[in-house]
Amino acid sequence: MASQKEAVQSITSANLAVRESLDLYPDLAWAHSYWDTKRGDRIAPRRRDIDPLEMPDILPRILLADVIDGPDGIDFQYRLSGTGICNVHGKELTALRPRDLTPAAYGELIHAHYLDACRQRAPRADVIILQTDQRSRSYARLLLPLSDDGETINKLMAVDSETQNDLQEFLRVVEGLRSDQVHPRMRLVRGS
């Protein structure tokens, strides 16, 4: 049975200052601290430095994406997707790309966040709300770069917060941020 195409009502994203804002999301603060410890004095830890047995509480909410340098620029492909992520999306994401996510505007936003984390070579945290005619979801997400050679970002580890906010809670979080903590290009997309 083919699913009906989702019509986007709005997509909003606010970029969070990683160190200052993650206290709103203790599980993401823990993930950032873990990453930072594994990184040492390098720009990012290697994939092999990350031990799934050391993170059982967040493992279901982790996506691991390969960074692919292709003819059309940088792209990403999911290497693994935790069960919690699959449950939220209603499907297995392994082998898909952010641009394969639906609706398309949501996939483009996620792709842009991934690009930014690679270009900045630093963690990136966002709160995101997606409203379509079929669903409403808001969450906080942390992107953590990984580098096998200590120089090139070749993977991203995304961790979704266990807190799935309702719309009112999300708006309180965004309103509670100081204006200098909200990314100046906060995206709002309307329509399909």
mmCIF file of C-alpha atoms in Angstrom:
data_model
loop_
_atom_site.group_PDB
_atom_site.id
_atom_site.type_symbol
_atom_site.label_atom_id
_atom_site.label_comp_id
_atom_site.label_asym_id
_atom_site.label_seq_id
_atom_site.Cartn_x
_atom_site.Cartn_y
_atom_site.Cartn_z
ATOM 1 C CA MET A 1 0.000 0.000 0.000
ATOM 2 C CA ALA A 2 1.536 3.324 -1.056
ATOM 3 C CA SER A 3 1.575 6.031 1.554
ATOM 4 C CA GLN A 4 0.063 9.422 0.885
ATOM 5 C CA LYS A 5 2.588 12.231 0.361
ATOM 6 C CA GLU A 6 2.960 14.461 3.410
ATOM 7 C CA ALA A 7 2.240 18.156 3.003
ATOM 8 C CA VAL A 8 4.590 20.321 5.065
ATOM 9 C CA GLN A 9 2.877 22.845 7.270
ATOM 10 C CA SER A 10 6.084 24.127 8.867
ATOM 11 C CA ILE A 11 9.623 23.168 9.726
ATOM 12 C CA THR A 12 11.464 25.207 12.327
ATOM 13 C CA SER A 13 15.028 24.739 13.487
ATOM 14 C CA ALA A 14 16.997 26.620 16.120
ATOM 15 C CA ASN A 15 20.726 26.056 16.458
ATOM 16 C CA LEU A 16 21.818 25.728 20.101
ATOM 17 C CA ALA A 17 25.103 26.779 21.641
ATOM 18 C CA VAL A 18 26.442 23.306 22.437
ATOM 19 C CA ARG A 19 28.058 23.834 25.827
ATOM 20 C CA GLU A 20 25.594 26.402 27.184
ATOM 21 C CA SER A 21 22.297 24.885 26.033
ATOM 22 C CA LEU A 22 22.721 21.157 26.484
ATOM 23 C CA ASP A 23 21.841 21.362 30.178
ATOM 24 C CA LEU A 24 18.245 21.418 28.873
ATOM 25 C CA TYR A 25 18.912 17.882 27.548
ATOM 26 C CA PRO A 26 21.013 15.859 30.041
ATOM 27 C CA ASP A 27 21.306 12.855 27.701
ATOM 28 C CA LEU A 28 22.778 15.057 24.962
ATOM 29 C CA ALA A 29 25.082 16.740 27.481
ATOM 30 C CA TRP A 30 26.295 13.259 28.470
ATOM 31 C CA ALA A 31 26.845 12.303 24.792
ATOM 32 C CA HIS A 32 28.832 15.499 24.199
ATOM 33 C CA SER A 33 30.985 14.891 27.282
ATOM 34 C CA TYR A 34 31.612 11.282 26.184
ATOM 35 C CA TRP A 35 32.613 12.474 22.681
ATOM 36 C CA ASP A 36 34.862 15.171 24.136
ATOM 37 C CA THR A 37 36.628 12.666 26.404
ATOM 38 C CA LYS A 38 37.204 10.251 23.507
ATOM 39 C CA ARG A 39 38.452 13.079 21.293
ATOM 40 C CA GLY A 40 41.313 14.084 23.552
ATOM 41 C CA ASP A 41 43.401 16.734 21.781
ATOM 42 C CA ARG A 42 42.186 15.770 18.276
ATOM 43 C CA ILE A 43 39.439 17.558 16.333
ATOM 44 C CA ALA A 44 37.220 14.496 16.733
ATOM 45 C CA PRO A 45 37.466 10.917 17.968
ATOM 46 C CA ARG A 46 37.827 8.003 15.572
ATOM 47 C CA ARG A 47 34.862 5.700 15.032
ATOM 48 C CA ARG A 48 36.751 2.911 16.773
ATOM 49 C CA ASP A 49 37.092 5.131 19.886
ATOM 50 C CA ILE A 50 33.317 5.039 20.343
ATOM 51 C CA ASP A 51 32.240 1.917 22.253
ATOM 52 C CA PRO A 52 28.517 1.069 22.022
ATOM 53 C CA LEU A 53 28.792 -0.858 25.310
ATOM 54 C CA GLU A 54 29.652 2.423 27.049
ATOM 55 C CA MET A 55 26.432 4.112 25.943
ATOM 56 C CA PRO A 56 23.519 1.694 26.399
ATOM 57 C CA ASP A 57 21.059 4.435 27.409
ATOM 58 C CA ILE A 58 21.455 6.442 24.205
ATOM 59 C CA LEU A 59 22.248 3.644 21.743
ATOM 60 C CA PRO A 60 18.639 3.307 20.449
ATOM 61 C CA ARG A 61 18.674 7.030 19.558
ATOM 62 C CA ILE A 62 21.924 7.092 17.581
ATOM 63 C CA LEU A 63 22.398 7.429 13.834
ATOM 64 C CA LEU A 64 25.819 6.938 12.310
ATOM 65 C CA ALA A 65 26.303 8.516 8.878
ATOM 66 C CA ASP A 66 29.215 8.151 6.479
ATOM 67 C CA VAL A 67 30.442 11.376 4.872
ATOM 68 C CA ILE A 68 30.693 10.809 1.127
ATOM 69 C CA ASP A 69 32.672 13.116 -1.138
ATOM 70 C CA GLY A 70 30.953 12.754 -4.490
ATOM 71 C CA PRO A 71 30.872 14.540 -7.842
ATOM 72 C CA ASP A 72 28.027 16.781 -6.634
ATOM 73 C CA GLY A 73 29.709 17.661 -3.346
ATOM 74 C CA ILE A 74 29.438 16.210 0.121
ATOM 75 C CA ASP A 75 26.644 13.762 0.808
ATOM 76 C CA PHE A 76 25.804 11.414 3.666
ATOM 77 C CA GLN A 77 24.609 7.832 3.962
ATOM 78 C CA TYR A 78 23.325 6.214 7.129
ATOM 79 C CA ARG A 79 25.544 3.351 8.247
ATOM 80 C CA LEU A 80 23.408 2.413 11.237
ATOM 81 C CA SER A 81 20.184 3.547 12.786
ATOM 82 C CA GLY A 82 19.110 2.829 16.363
ATOM 83 C CA THR A 83 15.764 1.203 17.063
ATOM 84 C CA GLY A 84 14.365 4.380 18.615
ATOM 85 C CA ILE A 85 15.175 6.335 15.435
ATOM 86 C CA CYS A 86 13.569 3.647 13.274
ATOM 87 C CA ASN A 87 10.439 3.708 15.441
ATOM 88 C CA VAL A 88 10.077 7.487 15.094
ATOM 89 C CA HIS A 89 10.536 7.387 11.304
ATOM 90 C CA GLY A 90 8.490 4.226 10.872
ATOM 91 C CA LYS A 91 11.236 2.529 8.848
ATOM 92 C CA GLU A 92 14.860 1.407 8.852
ATOM 93 C CA LEU A 93 17.128 4.255 7.765
ATOM 94 C CA THR A 94 20.344 2.269 7.191
ATOM 95 C CA ALA A 95 21.657 2.863 3.628
ATOM 96 C CA LEU A 96 19.396 5.918 3.171
ATOM 97 C CA ARG A 97 20.586 9.525 2.938
ATOM 98 C CA PRO A 98 19.199 12.525 4.841
ATOM 99 C CA ARG A 99 17.721 13.722 1.545
ATOM 100 C CA ASP A 100 15.735 10.458 1.402
ATOM 101 C CA LEU A 101 13.835 11.483 4.539
ATOM 102 C CA THR A 102 10.264 12.654 4.155
ATOM 103 C CA PRO A 103 8.970 15.187 3.660
ATOM 104 C CA ALA A 104 11.662 16.458 1.290
ATOM 105 C CA ALA A 105 12.009 19.855 3.025
ATOM 106 C CA TYR A 106 12.819 18.037 6.283
ATOM 107 C CA GLY A 107 15.474 15.931 4.531
ATOM 108 C CA GLU A 108 17.044 19.066 3.035
ATOM 109 C CA LEU A 109 17.178 20.730 6.469
ATOM 110 C CA ILE A 110 18.865 17.685 8.035
ATOM 111 C CA HIS A 111 21.331 17.528 5.112
ATOM 112 C CA ALA A 112 22.181 21.238 5.648
ATOM 113 C CA HIS A 113 22.820 20.618 9.373
ATOM 114 C CA TYR A 114 25.136 17.714 8.529
ATOM 115 C CA LEU A 115 27.034 19.864 6.018
ATOM 116 C CA ASP A 116 27.487 22.581 8.628
ATOM 117 C CA ALA A 117 28.849 20.118 11.221
ATOM 118 C CA CYS A 118 31.371 18.844 8.642
ATOM 119 C CA ARG A 119 32.434 22.318 7.550
ATOM 120 C CA GLN A 120 32.758 23.590 11.116
ATOM 121 C CA ARG A 121 34.458 20.333 12.185
ATOM 122 C CA ALA A 122 32.647 20.700 15.494
ATOM 123 C CA PRO A 123 29.543 19.420 17.301
ATOM 124 C CA ARG A 124 26.225 20.987 16.382
ATOM 125 C CA ALA A 125 23.029 20.934 18.452
ATOM 126 C CA ASP A 126 19.570 21.890 17.235
ATOM 127 C CA VAL A 127 15.976 21.837 18.299
ATOM 128 C CA ILE A 128 13.730 20.933 15.376
ATOM 129 C CA ILE A 129 9.993 20.888 14.900
ATOM 130 C CA LEU A 130 8.285 19.290 11.939
ATOM 131 C CA GLN A 131 4.576 19.768 11.351
ATOM 132 C CA THR A 132 2.885 18.114 8.412
ATOM 133 C CA ASP A 133 -0.703 17.216 7.671
ATOM 134 C CA GLN A 134 0.128 13.727 9.016
ATOM 135 C CA ARG A 135 2.362 14.297 12.063
ATOM 136 C CA SER A 136 3.952 16.743 14.467
ATOM 137 C CA ARG A 137 7.314 16.058 16.047
ATOM 138 C CA SER A 138 9.828 18.151 17.909
ATOM 139 C CA TYR A 139 13.128 17.072 19.361
ATOM 140 C CA ALA A 140 16.658 18.109 20.160
ATOM 141 C CA ARG A 141 19.528 16.530 18.253
ATOM 142 C CA LEU A 142 23.294 16.584 18.683
ATOM 143 C CA LEU A 143 25.673 15.991 15.765
ATOM 144 C CA LEU A 144 29.144 14.750 16.695
ATOM 145 C CA PRO A 145 31.869 14.584 14.022
ATOM 146 C CA LEU A 146 34.198 11.580 13.810
ATOM 147 C CA SER A 147 37.583 11.480 12.073
ATOM 148 C CA ASP A 148 39.651 8.379 11.415
ATOM 149 C CA ASP A 149 42.723 10.341 10.291
ATOM 150 C CA GLY A 150 42.491 13.179 12.826
ATOM 151 C CA GLU A 151 41.911 15.759 10.097
ATOM 152 C CA THR A 152 39.015 14.792 7.806
ATOM 153 C CA ILE A 153 35.472 14.373 9.124
ATOM 154 C CA ASN A 154 34.450 11.039 7.622
ATOM 155 C CA LYS A 155 31.456 10.167 9.824
ATOM 156 C CA LEU A 156 28.816 11.925 11.881
ATOM 157 C CA MET A 157 27.148 10.498 14.936
ATOM 158 C CA ALA A 158 23.692 11.967 15.512
ATOM 159 C CA VAL A 159 22.022 11.549 18.901
ATOM 160 C CA ASP A 160 18.353 12.419 19.368
ATOM 161 C CA SER A 161 17.250 13.436 22.841
ATOM 162 C CA GLU A 162 14.990 11.005 24.615
ATOM 163 C CA THR A 163 12.678 13.950 25.255
ATOM 164 C CA GLN A 164 10.208 14.240 22.410
ATOM 165 C CA ASN A 165 8.720 17.628 23.114
ATOM 166 C CA ASP A 166 5.181 18.664 22.368
ATOM 167 C CA LEU A 167 4.761 21.941 20.483
ATOM 168 C CA GLN A 168 4.249 24.093 23.580
ATOM 169 C CA GLU A 169 7.324 22.639 25.302
ATOM 170 C CA PHE A 170 9.401 23.197 22.172
ATOM 171 C CA LEU A 171 8.315 26.834 21.946
ATOM 172 C CA ARG A 172 9.216 27.368 25.618
ATOM 173 C CA VAL A 173 12.703 25.978 24.923
ATOM 174 C CA VAL A 174 13.198 28.233 21.893
ATOM 175 C CA GLU A 175 11.821 31.289 23.707
ATOM 176 C CA GLY A 176 14.025 30.525 26.728
ATOM 177 C CA LEU A 177 17.209 30.725 24.673
ATOM 178 C CA ARG A 178 19.087 33.984 24.668
ATOM 179 C CA SER A 179 18.925 35.579 21.229
ATOM 180 C CA ASP A 180 22.654 34.982 20.686
ATOM 181 C CA GLN A 181 22.098 31.225 21.109
ATOM 182 C CA VAL A 182 19.610 30.935 18.242
ATOM 183 C CA HIS A 183 21.189 30.408 14.853
ATOM 184 C CA PRO A 184 20.714 33.580 12.778
ATOM 185 C CA ARG A 185 19.370 31.548 9.870
ATOM 186 C CA MET A 186 16.624 29.780 11.833
ATOM 187 C CA ARG A 187 14.672 28.096 9.076
ATOM 188 C CA LEU A 188 10.960 28.249 8.654
ATOM 189 C CA VAL A 189 9.555 26.468 5.636
ATOM 190 C CA ARG A 190 5.866 26.671 4.832
ATOM 191 C CA GLY A 191 3.902 24.742 2.250
ATOM 192 C CA SER A 192 4.921 21.618 0.361
#
